Amino acid sequence: MTGDFKELQQTHSLNSSSSPSAFFERVTSTIRIPPGSVRSSVFTLLTATVGSGILSIPYATYKAGIIGTIILVFIGATAAYFSIWMIVTSSALSGDDGRPVATTYQQLAARCGGTKLEKFTKWILVTNLFGTTVLYMVVIATIIPAAIEAMSSSLSGSEWFLGRWFILLLIVGLVETPLGLMKQISALRYTSLLAIFFALYLTVITVTEYVDMCGDDEKSPKCLGDAINDSKVLSGEGTFEGFVTAVPIIVLSFTCQPNVLPIYIEMVRPSPEKMLRVGRYAFFFASSLYMTIGIFGYLTFTTDTLSDYLLNDYKHHREVLAGGFGLVISVSCSIPLFVHAGRFNILGSKAATAGGADGDDEQEQGYNPLVHNDYDDDEQKGKSAFLDDGDDAVAAQDLPWTAFLLKPEVMHVWVTLLWLAMSYGISSAISNIGIVIGILGSTTIPIIGYILPTTFLIQMDTKNEYKVQKFFALLITGFICLACLANLAFQIKGFAGQ
């Protein structure tokens, strides 16, 4: 990129009399990232990896300590990188019997365990999409009231219009429902770019705020030199519970596995080595981002660090509030993507895009190959996942209301509304994003990111060529699952004690 920039400068200086439009064309042609290139794939994988989970990284640092977090981020990046290798290798092995290679999670699941594993994989992905919808709503309901209260000294959180239920009702009613019911949402796919931008912005602001605040007085955070020499700061909470609390946060922050195969297939001259290079670049950037915001966010507040980074007391600084509102915009536009993908998996392609264009226009209709299922011929002809049993379909015709509700265009509406209503109800009752991240990171994420890829590799490697790799796959998966189960047990214990 540096060489391209120098070349651009030289070209501009030699052709200063050229028209602005010609110069603009020269700029865009020079910096354009070709689709399917390594740079394009790195960026796509990065947008699939970095999300709202970054808000809990400072809290994870408080729980595991600085040293523990550095170790966990390294383990998380290494495990995610190894899972990419398992997925790509399993895909390549799936074509050894002469059939086309599997290009989605569901296809790999079908090759490994038949229809049952395929359906299990589909519903795990749907559950994760629903959980992510809840997580993003919790972020919205937490950040907006806190930011408004911080900007106005005359308002307090006790105001009814700053209540979580009201804020979410407005957002769901005015934004998420209209966008969720739309059949063409392709423009919203680029909202993940906003998440990357604001994650980078918040990381820079975290460092600058720490530098400005440290050493001002006794209540200010310790400066970096003093903090590093403090064993209590380095170790954080320093408990087993704190360590296993941090594990699901880190695991969730590196989750991108369902996106690997579509990125891999779309690459120019794809190869496992090239995809692994993409993973190294993406995870190096993500790890740097996580460690920076985690360490400096934690050093700013130490034992007072909250599970939602933006709720920490930054003394109403506008830069932090701007980042909070930016993140709200990003997640608000991302929720309809989850709704659409979940509805597609539940209903099937035709029902999910009822009233839209033909199947060839699925990309324009918002089709997301990263999470969608591969349906059989009956479903592609318009049959919903709810109508697998022929007797049920016949019975539905005898009941007018049932037949009406099972019409594809009607199902499109009520499944969307039910999805959003259930998400609204759950997120209104949860005020801590750490709870949602902990549950997702302890349940669906380990299955999607590690249990399924390990299963794929073991089942696809019929010639037993990867004995060592399968051993390490079981070791990594076992460690992550045990830590996540321990965290889930602590969370259940905490709920029971309330």
Short mmCIF file of C-alpha atoms in Angstrom, two decimals:
data_model
loop_
_atom_site.label_atom_id
_atom_site.label_comp_id
_atom_site.label_asym_id
_atom_site.label_seq_id
_atom_site.Cartn_x
_atom_site.Cartn_y
_atom_site.Cartn_z
CA MET A 1 0.00 0.00 0.00
CA THR A 2 2.90 2.37 0.72
CA GLY A 3 4.30 1.81 -2.74
CA ASP A 4 0.91 2.45 -4.30
CA PHE A 5 0.60 5.71 -2.37
CA LYS A 6 4.04 6.91 -3.51
CA GLU A 7 3.19 6.02 -7.09
CA LEU A 8 -0.05 7.95 -6.76
CA GLN A 9 1.80 11.02 -5.47
CA GLN A 10 4.27 10.92 -8.34
CA THR A 11 1.50 10.55 -10.88
CA HIS A 12 -0.37 13.51 -9.41
CA SER A 13 2.73 15.73 -9.43
CA LEU A 14 3.54 14.89 -13.07
CA ASN A 15 -0.03 15.46 -14.24
CA SER A 16 -1.12 18.40 -12.14
CA SER A 17 -2.90 19.92 -15.11
CA SER A 18 -5.15 16.90 -15.57
CA SER A 19 -8.86 17.18 -14.80
CA PRO A 20 -10.24 16.37 -11.33
CA SER A 21 -12.30 13.50 -12.73
CA ALA A 22 -9.25 11.92 -14.33
CA PHE A 23 -7.33 12.22 -11.09
CA PHE A 24 -10.25 10.70 -9.15
CA GLU A 25 -10.35 7.77 -11.55
CA ARG A 26 -6.61 7.33 -11.04
CA VAL A 27 -7.08 7.31 -7.25
CA THR A 28 -9.88 4.75 -7.26
CA SER A 29 -8.09 2.47 -9.70
CA THR A 30 -4.92 2.62 -7.60
CA ILE A 31 -6.43 1.90 -4.17
CA ARG A 32 -9.23 -0.41 -5.33
CA ILE A 33 -9.22 -3.79 -3.59
CA PRO A 34 -10.17 -6.48 -6.15
CA PRO A 35 -12.88 -8.94 -5.02
CA GLY A 36 -11.47 -12.31 -4.10
CA SER A 37 -7.98 -10.97 -3.45
CA VAL A 38 -6.09 -11.66 -0.24
CA ARG A 39 -6.65 -8.08 0.95
CA SER A 40 -10.36 -8.27 0.21
CA SER A 41 -10.63 -11.64 1.98
CA VAL A 42 -8.74 -10.34 5.02
CA PHE A 43 -11.12 -7.41 5.30
CA THR A 44 -14.18 -9.65 4.91
CA LEU A 45 -12.94 -12.07 7.56
CA LEU A 46 -12.13 -9.16 9.85
CA THR A 47 -15.65 -7.72 9.54
CA ALA A 48 -17.02 -11.17 10.39
CA THR A 49 -14.80 -11.39 13.47
CA VAL A 50 -14.88 -7.98 15.17
CA GLY A 51 -18.25 -6.95 16.61
CA SER A 52 -19.96 -5.76 19.77
CA GLY A 53 -18.04 -8.35 21.79
CA ILE A 54 -15.19 -5.83 21.90
CA LEU A 55 -17.19 -3.89 24.52
CA SER A 56 -16.51 -6.61 27.09
CA ILE A 57 -12.78 -7.08 26.41
CA PRO A 58 -11.72 -4.59 29.17
CA TYR A 59 -13.98 -6.48 31.59
CA ALA A 60 -12.36 -9.75 30.53
CA THR A 61 -8.98 -8.15 31.25
CA TYR A 62 -10.17 -7.19 34.73
CA LYS A 63 -11.33 -10.76 35.35
CA ALA A 64 -8.27 -12.56 33.97
CA GLY A 65 -5.64 -9.88 34.53
CA ILE A 66 -3.34 -8.34 31.93
CA ILE A 67 -1.09 -11.38 31.66
CA GLY A 68 -4.05 -13.77 31.62
CA THR A 69 -5.78 -11.75 28.90
CA ILE A 70 -2.68 -11.69 26.69
CA ILE A 71 -2.46 -15.48 27.06
CA LEU A 72 -6.19 -15.94 26.36
CA VAL A 73 -6.12 -13.67 23.30
CA PHE A 74 -3.15 -15.65 21.95
CA ILE A 75 -4.96 -18.94 22.63
CA GLY A 76 -8.20 -17.59 21.15
CA ALA A 77 -6.49 -16.41 17.96
CA THR A 78 -4.53 -19.67 17.63
CA ALA A 79 -7.63 -21.80 18.21
CA ALA A 80 -9.66 -19.79 15.68
CA TYR A 81 -6.81 -20.06 13.17
CA PHE A 82 -6.66 -23.83 13.69
CA SER A 83 -10.43 -24.08 13.27
CA ILE A 84 -10.07 -22.33 9.89
CA TRP A 85 -7.58 -25.02 8.90
CA MET A 86 -10.01 -27.74 10.02
CA ILE A 87 -12.89 -26.25 8.03
CA VAL A 88 -10.90 -25.72 4.83
CA THR A 89 -9.28 -29.16 5.08
CA SER A 90 -12.63 -30.85 5.73
CA SER A 91 -14.09 -29.08 2.71
CA ALA A 92 -11.23 -30.33 0.53
CA LEU A 93 -11.57 -33.89 1.88
CA SER A 94 -15.33 -33.86 1.20
CA GLY A 95 -14.59 -34.02 -2.52
CA ASP A 96 -12.40 -37.12 -2.37
CA ASP A 97 -15.31 -39.41 -3.26
CA GLY A 98 -15.90 -37.62 -6.55
CA ARG A 99 -18.73 -35.40 -5.31
CA PRO A 100 -18.46 -31.58 -5.36
CA VAL A 101 -16.68 -30.22 -2.31
CA ALA A 102 -18.89 -28.94 0.51
CA THR A 103 -19.10 -25.16 0.50
CA THR A 104 -21.24 -24.48 3.59
CA TYR A 105 -21.48 -25.64 7.18
CA GLN A 106 -24.72 -27.44 6.43
CA GLN A 107 -23.23 -29.32 3.49
CA LEU A 108 -20.31 -30.46 5.63
CA ALA A 109 -22.72 -31.52 8.36
CA ALA A 110 -24.80 -33.49 5.85
CA ARG A 111 -21.68 -35.29 4.57
CA CYS A 112 -20.57 -36.11 8.12
CA GLY A 113 -23.79 -37.02 9.91
CA GLY A 114 -26.61 -37.01 7.40
CA THR A 115 -29.89 -35.15 7.77
CA LYS A 116 -29.89 -35.17 11.57
CA LEU A 117 -26.55 -33.39 11.92
CA GLU A 118 -27.50 -31.02 9.12
CA LYS A 119 -30.71 -30.00 10.89
CA PHE A 120 -28.89 -29.73 14.21
CA THR A 121 -26.32 -27.42 12.58
CA LYS A 122 -29.08 -25.32 11.05
CA TRP A 123 -30.88 -24.80 14.35
CA ILE A 124 -27.65 -24.07 16.21
CA LEU A 125 -26.95 -21.33 13.69
CA VAL A 126 -30.53 -20.02 14.09
CA THR A 127 -30.17 -20.03 17.88
CA ASN A 128 -26.90 -18.14 17.62
CA LEU A 129 -28.48 -15.58 15.28
CA PHE A 130 -31.31 -15.07 17.76
CA GLY A 131 -28.88 -14.75 20.66
CA THR A 132 -26.85 -12.20 18.72
CA THR A 133 -30.04 -10.24 18.05
CA VAL A 134 -30.71 -10.16 21.80
CA LEU A 135 -27.10 -9.12 22.47
CA TYR A 136 -27.31 -6.19 20.05
CA MET A 137 -30.64 -5.06 21.54
CA VAL A 138 -29.11 -5.13 25.01
CA VAL A 139 -26.26 -2.94 23.69
CA ILE A 140 -28.79 -0.45 22.29
CA ALA A 141 -30.93 -0.38 25.44
CA THR A 142 -27.85 0.14 27.60
CA ILE A 143 -25.92 2.75 25.63
CA ILE A 144 -28.68 5.16 24.55
CA PRO A 145 -30.09 6.01 28.02
CA ALA A 146 -26.60 6.27 29.51
CA ALA A 147 -25.41 8.57 26.72
CA ILE A 148 -28.50 10.83 26.93
CA GLU A 149 -28.19 11.03 30.70
CA ALA A 150 -24.50 11.91 30.39
CA MET A 151 -25.19 14.72 27.91
CA SER A 152 -27.90 16.34 30.04
CA SER A 153 -27.39 17.06 33.74
CA SER A 154 -31.14 17.63 34.19
CA LEU A 155 -32.07 14.08 33.18
CA SER A 156 -31.73 10.91 35.21
CA GLY A 157 -32.20 7.25 34.50
CA SER A 158 -35.48 7.29 36.43
CA GLU A 159 -37.21 9.18 33.59
CA TRP A 160 -39.79 6.92 31.97
CA PHE A 161 -38.68 7.80 28.45
CA LEU A 162 -35.15 6.66 29.32
CA GLY A 163 -36.38 3.26 30.45
CA ARG A 164 -35.01 0.24 28.63
CA TRP A 165 -38.46 -0.93 27.61
CA PHE A 166 -39.33 2.42 26.00
CA ILE A 167 -36.00 2.92 24.21
CA LEU A 168 -36.16 -0.58 22.77
CA LEU A 169 -39.82 -0.20 21.86
CA LEU A 170 -38.97 2.87 19.78
CA ILE A 171 -35.98 1.23 18.09
CA VAL A 172 -37.79 -2.04 17.38
CA GLY A 173 -40.98 -0.32 16.23
CA LEU A 174 -39.43 2.41 14.09
CA VAL A 175 -36.24 0.77 12.81
CA GLU A 176 -35.97 -2.99 13.26
CA THR A 177 -39.50 -4.00 12.27
CA PRO A 178 -39.67 -2.07 8.96
CA LEU A 179 -36.15 -3.19 8.01
CA GLY A 180 -36.73 -6.74 9.23
CA LEU A 181 -39.86 -7.10 7.09
CA MET A 182 -38.08 -5.88 3.97
CA LYS A 183 -37.21 -8.45 1.33
CA GLN A 184 -34.29 -6.51 -0.11
CA ILE A 185 -31.72 -5.64 2.54
CA SER A 186 -28.52 -5.99 0.54
CA ALA A 187 -27.50 -2.41 1.34
CA LEU A 188 -27.35 -3.28 5.04
CA ARG A 189 -24.59 -5.83 4.49
CA TYR A 190 -22.03 -3.07 4.59
CA THR A 191 -22.98 -2.06 8.14
CA SER A 192 -20.26 -4.43 9.34
CA LEU A 193 -17.83 -1.84 8.00
CA LEU A 194 -19.23 0.58 10.57
CA ALA A 195 -18.52 -1.93 13.33
CA ILE A 196 -14.87 -2.14 12.25
CA PHE A 197 -14.57 1.63 12.05
CA PHE A 198 -16.07 2.26 15.48
CA ALA A 199 -14.10 -0.59 17.06
CA LEU A 200 -10.91 1.04 15.80
CA TYR A 201 -12.18 4.48 16.85
CA LEU A 202 -13.03 3.29 20.38
CA THR A 203 -9.61 1.66 20.70
CA VAL A 204 -7.84 4.91 19.82
CA ILE A 205 -10.11 6.89 22.16
CA THR A 206 -9.45 4.40 24.98
CA VAL A 207 -5.69 4.94 24.72
CA THR A 208 -5.94 8.75 24.48
CA GLU A 209 -8.41 8.96 27.38
CA TYR A 210 -6.13 6.83 29.54
CA VAL A 211 -3.14 9.04 28.76
CA ASP A 212 -5.16 12.18 29.58
CA MET A 213 -6.59 10.79 32.83
CA CYS A 214 -3.64 8.93 34.37
CA GLY A 215 -1.66 10.54 37.17
CA ASP A 216 -3.89 13.60 37.57
CA ASP A 217 -4.63 12.90 41.24
CA GLU A 218 -4.92 10.05 43.72
CA LYS A 219 -8.24 8.95 42.26
CA SER A 220 -6.88 8.91 38.70
CA PRO A 221 -5.60 5.68 37.12
CA LYS A 222 -1.96 4.82 37.55
CA CYS A 223 0.32 5.67 34.67
CA LEU A 224 1.64 2.79 32.62
CA GLY A 225 4.99 2.45 34.37
CA ASP A 226 3.46 2.34 37.85
CA ALA A 227 0.64 0.05 36.75
CA ILE A 228 3.00 -2.55 35.29
CA ASN A 229 4.91 -2.69 38.57
CA ASP A 230 1.69 -3.32 40.53
CA SER A 231 1.11 -7.08 40.84
CA LYS A 232 -2.57 -6.55 41.73
CA VAL A 233 -3.15 -4.66 38.50
CA LEU A 234 -1.35 -7.30 36.46
CA SER A 235 -3.27 -10.20 37.98
CA GLY A 236 -6.72 -8.57 37.92
CA GLU A 237 -9.32 -10.39 39.97
CA GLY A 238 -6.96 -13.37 40.08
CA THR A 239 -9.55 -16.12 40.63
CA PHE A 240 -10.53 -19.25 38.75
CA GLU A 241 -14.03 -17.87 38.32
CA GLY A 242 -12.61 -14.69 36.85
CA PHE A 243 -10.45 -16.65 34.41
CA VAL A 244 -13.29 -18.83 33.11
CA THR A 245 -15.51 -15.73 32.87
CA ALA A 246 -13.01 -14.23 30.43
CA VAL A 247 -12.79 -17.34 28.23
CA PRO A 248 -16.28 -17.11 26.57
CA ILE A 249 -15.75 -13.39 25.92
CA ILE A 250 -12.50 -14.09 24.08
CA VAL A 251 -13.94 -17.11 22.27
CA LEU A 252 -16.93 -15.07 21.06
CA SER A 253 -14.63 -12.25 19.96
CA PHE A 254 -12.85 -14.57 17.51
CA THR A 255 -15.97 -16.28 16.15
CA CYS A 256 -16.04 -16.23 12.34
CA GLN A 257 -16.10 -19.92 11.42
CA PRO A 258 -19.43 -20.02 9.50
CA ASN A 259 -18.02 -17.32 7.19
CA VAL A 260 -14.80 -19.14 6.31
CA LEU A 261 -15.98 -21.37 3.46
CA PRO A 262 -17.87 -18.67 1.50
CA ILE A 263 -14.81 -16.38 1.75
CA TYR A 264 -12.56 -19.27 0.72
CA ILE A 265 -14.70 -20.28 -2.27
CA GLU A 266 -14.89 -16.69 -3.56
CA MET A 267 -11.12 -16.20 -3.53
CA VAL A 268 -9.21 -15.93 -6.79
CA ARG A 269 -7.40 -19.27 -7.20
CA PRO A 270 -8.28 -20.43 -3.68
CA SER A 271 -5.90 -22.65 -1.78
CA PRO A 272 -5.69 -23.69 1.88
CA GLU A 273 -2.35 -21.88 2.23
CA LYS A 274 -3.83 -18.63 0.92
CA MET A 275 -6.85 -18.89 3.24
CA LEU A 276 -4.58 -19.53 6.22
CA ARG A 277 -2.60 -16.44 5.27
CA VAL A 278 -5.86 -14.49 5.30
CA GLY A 279 -6.58 -15.86 8.78
CA ARG A 280 -3.14 -14.88 10.09
CA TYR A 281 -3.51 -11.28 8.91
CA ALA A 282 -7.09 -10.90 10.18
CA PHE A 283 -6.43 -12.44 13.58
CA PHE A 284 -3.23 -10.46 14.06
CA PHE A 285 -5.16 -7.22 13.56
CA ALA A 286 -8.07 -8.39 15.75
CA SER A 287 -5.68 -9.54 18.50
CA SER A 288 -3.86 -6.20 18.46
CA LEU A 289 -7.20 -4.39 18.70
CA TYR A 290 -8.45 -6.57 21.57
CA MET A 291 -5.27 -6.38 23.62
CA THR A 292 -5.01 -2.60 23.21
CA ILE A 293 -8.58 -1.76 24.19
CA GLY A 294 -8.58 -4.47 26.85
CA ILE A 295 -5.39 -3.39 28.60
CA PHE A 296 -5.90 0.38 28.42
CA GLY A 297 -9.63 0.15 29.17
CA TYR A 298 -8.87 -1.94 32.24
CA LEU A 299 -5.97 0.27 33.39
CA THR A 300 -8.27 3.29 33.28
CA PHE A 301 -10.80 1.83 35.75
CA THR A 302 -9.11 -1.30 37.21
CA THR A 303 -11.50 -2.85 39.77
CA ASP A 304 -14.36 -0.54 38.70
CA THR A 305 -14.32 -1.83 35.11
CA LEU A 306 -17.85 -2.68 33.97
CA SER A 307 -18.91 -5.47 31.62
CA ASP A 308 -20.08 -2.83 29.11
CA TYR A 309 -17.08 -0.68 28.27
CA LEU A 310 -19.17 2.38 27.37
CA LEU A 311 -20.84 2.48 30.81
CA ASN A 312 -17.55 3.25 32.55
CA ASP A 313 -17.27 6.78 33.93
CA TYR A 314 -15.49 8.73 31.20
CA LYS A 315 -16.75 12.01 32.71
CA HIS A 316 -19.14 12.72 29.84
CA HIS A 317 -16.39 13.09 27.25
CA ARG A 318 -17.95 13.74 23.86
CA GLU A 319 -15.48 11.55 21.99
CA VAL A 320 -16.58 8.48 23.93
CA LEU A 321 -20.27 9.38 23.58
CA ALA A 322 -19.80 9.76 19.82
CA GLY A 323 -18.32 6.28 19.67
CA GLY A 324 -21.25 4.93 21.67
CA PHE A 325 -23.85 6.45 19.36
CA GLY A 326 -21.90 5.26 16.34
CA LEU A 327 -21.90 1.72 17.67
CA VAL A 328 -25.66 1.96 18.30
CA ILE A 329 -26.20 2.91 14.65
CA SER A 330 -24.01 0.02 13.55
CA VAL A 331 -25.77 -2.64 15.62
CA SER A 332 -29.24 -1.22 14.81
CA CYS A 333 -28.57 -1.73 11.11
CA SER A 334 -27.08 -5.18 11.71
CA ILE A 335 -30.11 -6.63 13.54
CA PRO A 336 -32.27 -6.91 10.37
CA LEU A 337 -29.50 -9.02 8.80
CA PHE A 338 -29.79 -11.53 11.65
CA VAL A 339 -33.59 -11.47 11.43
CA HIS A 340 -33.51 -12.13 7.70
CA ALA A 341 -30.92 -14.92 7.93
CA GLY A 342 -32.79 -16.58 10.79
CA ARG A 343 -36.11 -16.36 8.97
CA PHE A 344 -34.53 -17.80 5.84
CA ASN A 345 -33.25 -20.83 7.76
CA ILE A 346 -36.60 -21.37 9.48
CA LEU A 347 -38.90 -20.95 6.48
CA GLY A 348 -36.86 -21.83 3.44
CA SER A 349 -35.83 -19.64 0.54
CA LYS A 350 -39.21 -19.05 -1.12
CA ALA A 351 -41.17 -18.49 2.08
CA ALA A 352 -38.52 -16.19 3.51
CA THR A 353 -38.61 -13.99 0.43
CA ALA A 354 -42.30 -14.40 -0.33
CA GLY A 355 -43.57 -12.00 -2.90
CA GLY A 356 -40.06 -11.24 -4.09
CA ALA A 357 -38.16 -12.11 -7.21
CA ASP A 358 -37.20 -15.52 -8.46
CA GLY A 359 -34.62 -17.71 -6.83
CA ASP A 360 -31.91 -16.35 -9.12
CA ASP A 361 -32.27 -13.02 -7.39
CA GLU A 362 -31.60 -14.38 -3.91
CA GLN A 363 -28.53 -12.21 -3.55
CA GLU A 364 -30.65 -9.13 -4.20
CA GLN A 365 -33.28 -10.39 -1.80
CA GLY A 366 -30.81 -10.45 1.06
CA TYR A 367 -29.71 -14.07 0.73
CA ASN A 368 -26.80 -14.68 3.05
CA PRO A 369 -24.79 -17.76 2.03
CA LEU A 370 -22.76 -17.55 5.22
CA VAL A 371 -25.55 -18.92 7.40
CA HIS A 372 -28.30 -20.17 5.11
CA ASN A 373 -29.25 -23.78 4.82
CA ASP A 374 -29.24 -25.94 1.71
CA TYR A 375 -32.79 -27.08 1.13
CA ASP A 376 -34.04 -30.08 -0.77
CA ASP A 377 -36.10 -29.86 -3.92
CA ASP A 378 -39.45 -29.79 -2.12
CA GLU A 379 -38.43 -26.83 0.01
CA GLN A 380 -37.02 -24.96 -2.98
CA LYS A 381 -40.44 -25.27 -4.58
CA GLY A 382 -41.94 -23.26 -1.75
CA LYS A 383 -42.33 -25.75 1.04
CA SER A 384 -41.59 -24.36 4.50
CA ALA A 385 -39.53 -26.03 7.17
CA PHE A 386 -42.77 -26.14 9.18
CA LEU A 387 -44.40 -28.37 6.55
CA ASP A 388 -42.02 -31.32 6.47
CA ASP A 389 -44.82 -33.72 7.34
CA GLY A 390 -47.33 -34.21 4.52
CA ASP A 391 -50.13 -35.09 6.97
CA ASP A 392 -49.65 -31.73 8.69
CA ALA A 393 -49.93 -29.96 5.36
CA VAL A 394 -53.20 -31.75 4.58
CA ALA A 395 -54.55 -31.02 8.05
CA ALA A 396 -53.63 -27.36 7.65
CA GLN A 397 -55.84 -27.13 4.57
CA ASP A 398 -58.83 -28.21 6.65
CA LEU A 399 -58.34 -25.31 9.09
CA PRO A 400 -58.83 -21.90 7.45
CA TRP A 401 -56.85 -19.95 10.04
CA THR A 402 -54.01 -22.45 10.01
CA ALA A 403 -53.90 -22.43 6.23
CA PHE A 404 -53.87 -18.63 6.27
CA LEU A 405 -51.03 -18.45 8.80
CA LEU A 406 -49.00 -20.98 6.81
CA LYS A 407 -49.12 -18.95 3.61
CA PRO A 408 -45.53 -17.95 2.76
CA GLU A 409 -46.26 -14.21 2.66
CA VAL A 410 -48.08 -14.38 6.02
CA MET A 411 -45.38 -16.52 7.63
CA HIS A 412 -42.83 -13.98 6.45
CA VAL A 413 -44.60 -11.38 8.61
CA TRP A 414 -45.43 -13.31 11.76
CA VAL A 415 -42.08 -15.10 12.03
CA THR A 416 -40.34 -11.71 11.75
CA LEU A 417 -42.62 -10.12 14.35
CA LEU A 418 -42.28 -13.11 16.69
CA TRP A 419 -38.48 -13.01 16.36
CA LEU A 420 -38.35 -9.31 17.20
CA ALA A 421 -40.96 -9.58 19.98
CA MET A 422 -39.12 -12.38 21.73
CA SER A 423 -35.81 -10.53 21.36
CA TYR A 424 -37.43 -7.38 22.74
CA GLY A 425 -38.87 -9.19 25.75
CA ILE A 426 -35.58 -10.86 26.68
CA SER A 427 -33.36 -7.83 26.09
CA SER A 428 -35.69 -5.56 28.07
CA ALA A 429 -35.14 -7.74 31.12
CA ILE A 430 -31.34 -7.98 30.79
CA SER A 431 -29.21 -4.96 31.64
CA ASN A 432 -25.79 -6.60 31.45
CA ILE A 433 -24.28 -7.50 28.08
CA GLY A 434 -21.77 -9.67 29.94
CA ILE A 435 -24.60 -12.11 30.75
CA VAL A 436 -25.59 -12.49 27.08
CA ILE A 437 -21.99 -12.76 25.91
CA GLY A 438 -21.28 -15.31 28.64
CA ILE A 439 -24.28 -17.46 27.67
CA LEU A 440 -23.60 -17.29 23.92
CA GLY A 441 -19.88 -17.83 24.46
CA SER A 442 -20.59 -20.87 26.65
CA THR A 443 -23.23 -22.58 24.49
CA THR A 444 -23.67 -21.98 20.75
CA ILE A 445 -20.26 -20.44 20.04
CA PRO A 446 -18.12 -23.43 21.17
CA ILE A 447 -20.38 -25.74 19.14
CA ILE A 448 -20.24 -23.62 15.98
CA GLY A 449 -16.58 -22.68 16.28
CA TYR A 450 -14.92 -25.83 17.59
CA ILE A 451 -17.13 -28.90 18.18
CA LEU A 452 -18.54 -28.93 14.64
CA PRO A 453 -15.19 -28.26 12.86
CA THR A 454 -13.57 -31.02 14.94
CA THR A 455 -16.41 -33.37 14.02
CA PHE A 456 -16.03 -32.45 10.35
CA LEU A 457 -12.29 -33.20 10.38
CA ILE A 458 -12.64 -36.52 12.21
CA GLN A 459 -15.43 -37.73 9.90
CA MET A 460 -13.89 -36.48 6.65
CA ASP A 461 -10.40 -37.82 7.35
CA THR A 462 -11.28 -41.41 6.46
CA LYS A 463 -7.68 -42.22 5.52
CA ASN A 464 -6.45 -41.06 8.93
CA GLU A 465 -3.87 -38.69 7.42
CA TYR A 466 -4.20 -36.07 10.19
CA LYS A 467 -3.74 -38.00 13.42
CA VAL A 468 -1.73 -35.27 15.17
CA GLN A 469 -4.06 -32.50 14.04
CA LYS A 470 -7.10 -34.41 15.24
CA PHE A 471 -5.47 -34.90 18.62
CA PHE A 472 -4.82 -31.16 18.95
CA ALA A 473 -8.35 -30.44 17.73
CA LEU A 474 -9.78 -32.56 20.53
CA LEU A 475 -7.40 -30.93 23.03
CA ILE A 476 -8.32 -27.37 22.05
CA THR A 477 -12.03 -28.14 21.85
CA GLY A 478 -11.93 -29.87 25.22
CA PHE A 479 -10.19 -26.94 26.91
CA ILE A 480 -12.62 -24.39 25.48
CA CYS A 481 -15.69 -26.47 26.30
CA LEU A 482 -14.61 -27.17 29.88
CA ALA A 483 -13.84 -23.51 30.54
CA CYS A 484 -17.15 -22.43 28.98
CA LEU A 485 -19.10 -25.00 30.97
CA ALA A 486 -17.41 -23.81 34.16
CA ASN A 487 -18.42 -20.24 33.33
CA LEU A 488 -21.98 -21.36 32.64
CA ALA A 489 -22.07 -23.13 36.01
CA PHE A 490 -20.89 -19.96 37.77
CA GLN A 491 -23.54 -17.92 35.96
CA ILE A 492 -26.29 -20.36 36.96
CA LYS A 493 -25.00 -20.27 40.54
CA GLY A 494 -25.11 -16.47 40.44
CA PHE A 495 -28.68 -16.45 39.14
CA ALA A 496 -29.76 -18.92 41.79
CA GLY A 497 -28.21 -16.77 44.53
CA GLN A 498 -30.08 -13.63 43.47
#
